[in-house]
Amino acid sequence: PDVLVVNGHRILCVKAQRNPADLPWGKLGVEYVIESTGLFTNKVKAEGHVKGGAKKVVISAPASGGAKTIVMGVNHHEYDPATHHVVSNASCTTNCLAPIVHVLTKENFGIETGLMTTIHSYTATQKTVDGVSLKDWRGGRAAAVNIIP
């Protein structure tokens, strides 16, 4: 197997697989997988990591297919370790905004209107230079110079 050595400490490296069930998590003693590839955000697809031997999977993006979304400080008490083997941690924007909204509504302050601006690094779906976007003409603009909302 491939090994990365850092200060004499040997770390086993796992090569990417198209199917997460093919990853040797159980053999390597991996209990928790952070699914942050963006490819397996559906609960059924992310469960492939469990089939590979992991005990739990946290999807680092909004998930589909029935995965429970857990936001610390908002609904973390709803987590059930016996049934929630694949969970979503929502989005970075949700993790920023939801706790504030939760406190304001829980303490009966309420919210009449709201506006939020997110400053975010480029994502894999954004173009770094102008190009063609089949879904949306705005999506074809270079992210660094695109001010179109």
PDB file of C-alpha atoms in Angstrom, residues 5-6 8-9 24 28 37 40 50 63-64 77 81 86 95 98 104 111-112 132 137 141:
ATOM      1  CA  VAL A   5       5.848   9.221   6.170  1.00  0.00           C
ATOM      2  CA  VAL A   6       5.787  12.342   8.362  1.00  0.00           C
ATOM      3  CA  GLY A   8       8.818   8.823  11.054  1.00  0.00           C
ATOM      4  CA  HIS A   9       5.072   8.271  11.431  1.00  0.00           C
ATOM      5  CA  PRO A  24     -11.123  -0.375   2.456  1.00  0.00           C
ATOM      6  CA  LEU A  28      -7.977   0.290   7.774  1.00  0.00           C
ATOM      7  CA  THR A  37     -15.870  15.231  -2.722  1.00  0.00           C
ATOM      8  CA  PHE A  40     -21.754  11.458  -3.051  1.00  0.00           C
ATOM      9  CA  VAL A  50     -20.557   2.276   5.257  1.00  0.00           C
ATOM     10  CA  ALA A  63     -27.654  16.188   1.026  1.00  0.00           C
ATOM     11  CA  SER A  64     -30.555  14.537  -0.711  1.00  0.00           C
ATOM     12  CA  HIS A  77     -30.101  17.105  19.848  1.00  0.00           C
ATOM     13  CA  PRO A  81     -26.517   7.432  16.734  1.00  0.00           C
ATOM     14  CA  VAL A  86     -25.162   9.075   7.197  1.00  0.00           C
ATOM     15  CA  ASN A  95     -23.773  26.737   9.523  1.00  0.00           C
ATOM     16  CA  ALA A  98     -28.785  29.100  11.136  1.00  0.00           C
ATOM     17  CA  LEU A 104     -33.434  35.131  17.436  1.00  0.00           C
ATOM     18  CA  ILE A 111     -37.166  38.402  12.173  1.00  0.00           C
ATOM     19  CA  GLU A 112     -39.198  40.730   9.975  1.00  0.00           C
ATOM     20  CA  VAL A 132     -19.976  28.432 -22.128  1.00  0.00           C
ATOM     21  CA  TRP A 137     -25.548  32.342 -19.209  1.00  0.00           C
ATOM     22  CA  ARG A 141     -18.701  34.132 -16.609  1.00  0.00           C
TER      23      ARG A 141
END
